[in-house]
Short mmCIF file of N, CA and C and ligand atoms in Angstrom, two decimals:
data_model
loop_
_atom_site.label_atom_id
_atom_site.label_comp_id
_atom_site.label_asym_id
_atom_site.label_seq_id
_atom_site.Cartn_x
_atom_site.Cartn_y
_atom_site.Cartn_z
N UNK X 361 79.62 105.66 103.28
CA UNK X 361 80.65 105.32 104.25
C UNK X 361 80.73 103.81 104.41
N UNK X 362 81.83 103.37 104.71
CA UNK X 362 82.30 101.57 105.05
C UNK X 362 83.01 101.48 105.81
N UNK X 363 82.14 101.65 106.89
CA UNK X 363 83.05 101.31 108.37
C UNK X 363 83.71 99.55 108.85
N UNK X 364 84.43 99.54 109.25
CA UNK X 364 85.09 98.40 109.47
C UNK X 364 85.44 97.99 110.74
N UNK X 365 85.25 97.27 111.25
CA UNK X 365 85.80 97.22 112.56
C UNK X 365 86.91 96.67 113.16
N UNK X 366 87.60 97.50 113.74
CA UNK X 366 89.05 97.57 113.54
C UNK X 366 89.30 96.76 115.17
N UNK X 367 89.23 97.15 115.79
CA UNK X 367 89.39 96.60 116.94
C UNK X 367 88.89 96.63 118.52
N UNK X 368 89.28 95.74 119.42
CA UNK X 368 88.55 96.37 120.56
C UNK X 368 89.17 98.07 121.11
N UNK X 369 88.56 98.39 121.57
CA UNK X 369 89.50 99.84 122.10
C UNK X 369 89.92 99.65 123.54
N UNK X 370 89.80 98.19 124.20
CA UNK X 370 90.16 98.01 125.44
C UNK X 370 91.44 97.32 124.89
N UNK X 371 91.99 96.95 123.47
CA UNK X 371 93.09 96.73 123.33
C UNK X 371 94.32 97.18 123.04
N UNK X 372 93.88 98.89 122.65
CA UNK X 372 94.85 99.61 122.47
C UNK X 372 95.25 100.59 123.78
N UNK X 373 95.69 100.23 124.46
CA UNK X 373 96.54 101.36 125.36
C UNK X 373 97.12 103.04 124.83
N UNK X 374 96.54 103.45 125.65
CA UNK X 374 97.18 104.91 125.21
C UNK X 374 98.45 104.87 124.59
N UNK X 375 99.33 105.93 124.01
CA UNK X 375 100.03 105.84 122.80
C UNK X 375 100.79 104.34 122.93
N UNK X 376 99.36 103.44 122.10
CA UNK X 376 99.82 102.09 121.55
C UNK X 376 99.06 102.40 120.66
N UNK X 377 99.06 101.60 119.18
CA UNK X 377 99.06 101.48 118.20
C UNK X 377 98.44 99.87 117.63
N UNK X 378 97.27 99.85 116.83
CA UNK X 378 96.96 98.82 116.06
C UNK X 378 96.59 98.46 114.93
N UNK X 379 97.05 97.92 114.21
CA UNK X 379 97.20 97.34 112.49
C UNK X 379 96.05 97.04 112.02
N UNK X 380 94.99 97.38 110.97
CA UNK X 380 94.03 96.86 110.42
C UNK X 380 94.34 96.05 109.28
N UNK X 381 94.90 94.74 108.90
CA UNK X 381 94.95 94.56 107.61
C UNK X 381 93.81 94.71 106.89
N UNK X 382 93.86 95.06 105.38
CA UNK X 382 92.67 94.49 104.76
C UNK X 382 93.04 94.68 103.06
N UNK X 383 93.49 93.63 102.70
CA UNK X 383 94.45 93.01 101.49
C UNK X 383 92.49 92.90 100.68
N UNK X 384 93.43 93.35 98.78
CA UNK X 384 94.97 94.07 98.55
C UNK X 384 95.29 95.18 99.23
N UNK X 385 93.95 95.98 100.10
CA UNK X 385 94.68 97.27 100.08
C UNK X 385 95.79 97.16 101.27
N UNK X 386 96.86 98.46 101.18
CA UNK X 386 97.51 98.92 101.93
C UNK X 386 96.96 98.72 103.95
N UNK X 387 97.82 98.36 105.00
CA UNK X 387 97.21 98.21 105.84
C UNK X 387 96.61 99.54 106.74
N UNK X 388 96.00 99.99 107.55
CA UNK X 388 95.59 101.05 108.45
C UNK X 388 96.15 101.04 109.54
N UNK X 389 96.93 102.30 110.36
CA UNK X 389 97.01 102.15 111.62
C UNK X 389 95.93 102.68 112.25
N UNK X 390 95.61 102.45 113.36
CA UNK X 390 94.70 102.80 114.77
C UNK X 390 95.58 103.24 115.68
N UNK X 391 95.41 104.38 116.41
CA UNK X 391 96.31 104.98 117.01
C UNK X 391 95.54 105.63 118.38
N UNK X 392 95.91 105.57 119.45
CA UNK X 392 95.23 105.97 120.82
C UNK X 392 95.82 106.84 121.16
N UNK X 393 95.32 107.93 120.91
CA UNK X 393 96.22 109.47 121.59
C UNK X 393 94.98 109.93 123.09
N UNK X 394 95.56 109.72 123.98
CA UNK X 394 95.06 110.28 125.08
C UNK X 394 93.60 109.84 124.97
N UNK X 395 93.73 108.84 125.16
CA UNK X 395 92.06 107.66 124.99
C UNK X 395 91.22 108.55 124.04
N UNK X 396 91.57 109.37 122.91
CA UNK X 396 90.78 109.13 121.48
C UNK X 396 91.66 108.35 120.28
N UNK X 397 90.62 108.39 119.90
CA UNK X 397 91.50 107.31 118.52
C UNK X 397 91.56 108.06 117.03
N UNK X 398 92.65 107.74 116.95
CA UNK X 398 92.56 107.98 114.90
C UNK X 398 93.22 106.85 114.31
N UNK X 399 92.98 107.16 113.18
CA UNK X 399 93.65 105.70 111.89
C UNK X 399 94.21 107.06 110.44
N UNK X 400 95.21 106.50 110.65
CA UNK X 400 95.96 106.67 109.29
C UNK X 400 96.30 105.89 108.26
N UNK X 401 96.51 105.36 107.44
CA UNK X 401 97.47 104.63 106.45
C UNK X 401 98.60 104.40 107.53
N UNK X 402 98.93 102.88 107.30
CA UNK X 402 99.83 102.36 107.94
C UNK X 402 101.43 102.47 107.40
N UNK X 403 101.41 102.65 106.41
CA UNK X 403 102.48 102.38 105.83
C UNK X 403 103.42 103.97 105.89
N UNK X 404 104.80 104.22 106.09
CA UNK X 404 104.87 105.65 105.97
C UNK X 404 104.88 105.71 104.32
N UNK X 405 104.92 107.12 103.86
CA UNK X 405 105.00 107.23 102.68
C UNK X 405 106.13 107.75 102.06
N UNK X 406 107.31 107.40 102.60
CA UNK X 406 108.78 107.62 102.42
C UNK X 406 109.18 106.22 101.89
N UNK X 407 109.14 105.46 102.46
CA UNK X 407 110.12 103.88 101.91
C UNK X 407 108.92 102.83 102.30
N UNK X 408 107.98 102.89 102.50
CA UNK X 408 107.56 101.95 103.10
C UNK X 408 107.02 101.24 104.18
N UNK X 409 107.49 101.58 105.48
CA UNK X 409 107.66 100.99 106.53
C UNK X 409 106.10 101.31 107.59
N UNK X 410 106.07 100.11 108.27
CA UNK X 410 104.90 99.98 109.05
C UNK X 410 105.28 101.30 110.00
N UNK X 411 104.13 102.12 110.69
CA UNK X 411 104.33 103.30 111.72
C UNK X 411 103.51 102.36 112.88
N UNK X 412 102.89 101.50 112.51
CA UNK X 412 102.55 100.60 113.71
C UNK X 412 103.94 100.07 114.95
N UNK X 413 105.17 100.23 114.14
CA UNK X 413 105.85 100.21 114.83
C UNK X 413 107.34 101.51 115.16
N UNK X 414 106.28 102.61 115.11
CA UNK X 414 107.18 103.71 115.22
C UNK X 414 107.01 104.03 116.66
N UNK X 415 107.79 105.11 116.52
CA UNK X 415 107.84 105.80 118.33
C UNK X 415 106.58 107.14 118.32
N UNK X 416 105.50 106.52 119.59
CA UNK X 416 104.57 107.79 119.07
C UNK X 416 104.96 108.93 120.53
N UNK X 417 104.67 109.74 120.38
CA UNK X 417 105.13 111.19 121.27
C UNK X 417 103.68 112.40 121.34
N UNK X 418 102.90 111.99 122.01
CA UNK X 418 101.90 112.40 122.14
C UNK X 418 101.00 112.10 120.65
N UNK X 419 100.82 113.36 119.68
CA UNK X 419 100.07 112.91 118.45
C UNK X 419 101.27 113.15 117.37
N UNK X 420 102.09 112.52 117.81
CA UNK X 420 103.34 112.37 116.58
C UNK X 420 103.52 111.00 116.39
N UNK X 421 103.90 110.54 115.37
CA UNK X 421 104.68 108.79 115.19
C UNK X 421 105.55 109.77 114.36
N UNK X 422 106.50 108.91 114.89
CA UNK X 422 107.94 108.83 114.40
C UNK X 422 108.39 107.20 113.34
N UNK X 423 108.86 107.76 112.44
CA UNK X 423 108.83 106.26 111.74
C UNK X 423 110.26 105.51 111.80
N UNK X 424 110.19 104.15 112.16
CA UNK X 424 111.68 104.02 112.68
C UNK X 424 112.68 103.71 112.26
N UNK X 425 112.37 103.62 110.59
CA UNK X 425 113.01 103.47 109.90
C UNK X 425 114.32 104.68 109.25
N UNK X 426 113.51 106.25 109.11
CA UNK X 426 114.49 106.78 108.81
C UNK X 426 114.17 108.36 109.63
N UNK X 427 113.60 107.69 110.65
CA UNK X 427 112.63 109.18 111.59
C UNK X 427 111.60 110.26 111.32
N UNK X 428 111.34 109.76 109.78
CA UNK X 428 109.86 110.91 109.50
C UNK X 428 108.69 111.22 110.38
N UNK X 429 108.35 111.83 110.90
CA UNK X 429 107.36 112.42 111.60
C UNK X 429 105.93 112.83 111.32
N UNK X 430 104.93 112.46 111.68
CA UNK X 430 103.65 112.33 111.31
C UNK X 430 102.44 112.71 112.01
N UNK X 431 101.86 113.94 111.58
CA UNK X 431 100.80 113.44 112.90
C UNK X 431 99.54 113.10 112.88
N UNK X 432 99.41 112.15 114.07
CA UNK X 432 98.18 111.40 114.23
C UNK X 432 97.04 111.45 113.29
N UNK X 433 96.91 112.67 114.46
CA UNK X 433 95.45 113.60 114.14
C UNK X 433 94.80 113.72 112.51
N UNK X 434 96.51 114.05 111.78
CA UNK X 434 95.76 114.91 110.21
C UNK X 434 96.59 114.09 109.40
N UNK X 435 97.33 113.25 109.85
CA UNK X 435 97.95 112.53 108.91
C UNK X 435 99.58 113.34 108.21
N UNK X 436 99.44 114.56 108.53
CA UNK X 436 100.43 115.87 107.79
C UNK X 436 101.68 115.30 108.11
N UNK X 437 102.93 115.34 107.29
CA UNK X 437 104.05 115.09 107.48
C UNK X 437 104.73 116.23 107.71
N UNK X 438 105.59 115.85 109.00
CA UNK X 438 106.26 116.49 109.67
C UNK X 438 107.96 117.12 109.61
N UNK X 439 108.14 116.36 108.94
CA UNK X 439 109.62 116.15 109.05
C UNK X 439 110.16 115.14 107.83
N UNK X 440 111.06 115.77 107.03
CA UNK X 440 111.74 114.66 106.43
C UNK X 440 112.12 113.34 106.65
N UNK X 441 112.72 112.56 105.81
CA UNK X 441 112.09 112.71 104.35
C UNK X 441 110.89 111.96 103.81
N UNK X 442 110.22 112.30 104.79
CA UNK X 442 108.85 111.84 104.33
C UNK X 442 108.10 113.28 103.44
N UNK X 443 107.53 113.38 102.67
CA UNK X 443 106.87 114.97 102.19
C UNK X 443 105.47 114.85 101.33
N UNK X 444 105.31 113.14 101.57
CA UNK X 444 103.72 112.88 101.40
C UNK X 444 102.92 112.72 102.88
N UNK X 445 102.01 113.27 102.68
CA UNK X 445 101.15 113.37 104.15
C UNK X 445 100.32 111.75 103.83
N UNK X 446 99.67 111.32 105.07
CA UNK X 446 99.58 110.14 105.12
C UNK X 446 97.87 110.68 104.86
N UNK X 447 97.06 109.26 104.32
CA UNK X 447 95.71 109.42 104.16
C UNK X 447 94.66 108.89 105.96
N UNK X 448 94.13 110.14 106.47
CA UNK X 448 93.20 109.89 107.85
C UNK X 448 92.43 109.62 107.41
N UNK X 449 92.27 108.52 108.62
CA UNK X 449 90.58 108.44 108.42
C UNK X 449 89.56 108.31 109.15
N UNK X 450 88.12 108.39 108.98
CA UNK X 450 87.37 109.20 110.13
C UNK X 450 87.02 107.53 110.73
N UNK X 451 87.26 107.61 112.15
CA UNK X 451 86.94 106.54 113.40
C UNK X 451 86.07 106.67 114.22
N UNK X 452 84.75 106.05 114.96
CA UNK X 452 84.26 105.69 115.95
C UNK X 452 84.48 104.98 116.91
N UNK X 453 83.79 105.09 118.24
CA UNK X 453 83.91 104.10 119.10
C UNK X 453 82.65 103.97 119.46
N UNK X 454 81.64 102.61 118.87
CA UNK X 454 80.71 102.36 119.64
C UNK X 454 80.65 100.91 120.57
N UNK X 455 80.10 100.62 121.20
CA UNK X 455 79.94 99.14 122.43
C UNK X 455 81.82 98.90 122.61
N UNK X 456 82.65 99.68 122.99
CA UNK X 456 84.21 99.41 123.33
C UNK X 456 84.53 98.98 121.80
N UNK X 457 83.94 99.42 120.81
CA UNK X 457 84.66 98.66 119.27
C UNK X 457 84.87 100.04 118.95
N UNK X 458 86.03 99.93 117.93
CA UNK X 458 86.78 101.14 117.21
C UNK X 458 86.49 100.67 115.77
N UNK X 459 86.14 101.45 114.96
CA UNK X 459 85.56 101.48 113.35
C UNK X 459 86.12 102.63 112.72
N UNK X 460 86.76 102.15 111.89
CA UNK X 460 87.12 102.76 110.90
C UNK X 460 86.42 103.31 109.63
N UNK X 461 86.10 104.19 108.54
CA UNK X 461 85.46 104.53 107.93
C UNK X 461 86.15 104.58 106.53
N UNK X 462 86.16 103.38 105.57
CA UNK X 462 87.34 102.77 104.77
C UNK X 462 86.49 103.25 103.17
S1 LIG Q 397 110.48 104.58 105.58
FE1 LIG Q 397 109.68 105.97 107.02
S2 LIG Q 397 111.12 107.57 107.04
FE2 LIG Q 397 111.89 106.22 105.56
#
């Protein structure tokens, strides 16, 4: 396992959302559903577009580019035209830090 540490968890507000870069790879979202956390692949897997800045709806992001639907939790795509599920990944929270498992 290669955990990373993604951020404080006193910085993500419930359904708010935060970006892990970590170039070349693809970036990670961090996602606060009802003060637990998950991380998905940031990117949707339809066109592109950051879900860091989608609309989230309990454990859904919505992507705002062409409205694909995603959820949190499993990464599973929801809704067209997205029909690749996004890659989860397993997160901690230890001392208020959120870690990702990359
Ligand atoms: S880029 Fe996300 S739905 Fe098209």
């Amino acid at each position: 396992m290669t955990w990373i540490r993604a951020c404080e968890a006193a910085a993500v507000a419930e359904g708010e959302t935060a970006v892990v870069e970590r170039p070349p790879a693809a970036p990670v979202a961090v996602f606060n559903v009802d003060g637990d956390f998950y991380a998905t692949d940031d990117t949707c897997t339809h066109d592109r577009y950051s879900l860091a800045d989608g609309y989230i709806d309990d454990d859904v992001v919505e992507c705002p580019l062409h409205m694909a639907k995603f959820c949190i939790r499993t990464g599973k795509a929801l809704s067209l035209p997205a029909t690749t599920d996004l890659t989860p990944y397993p997160v901690k929270v230890e001392g208020g830090v959120v870690y990702v498992d990359l």
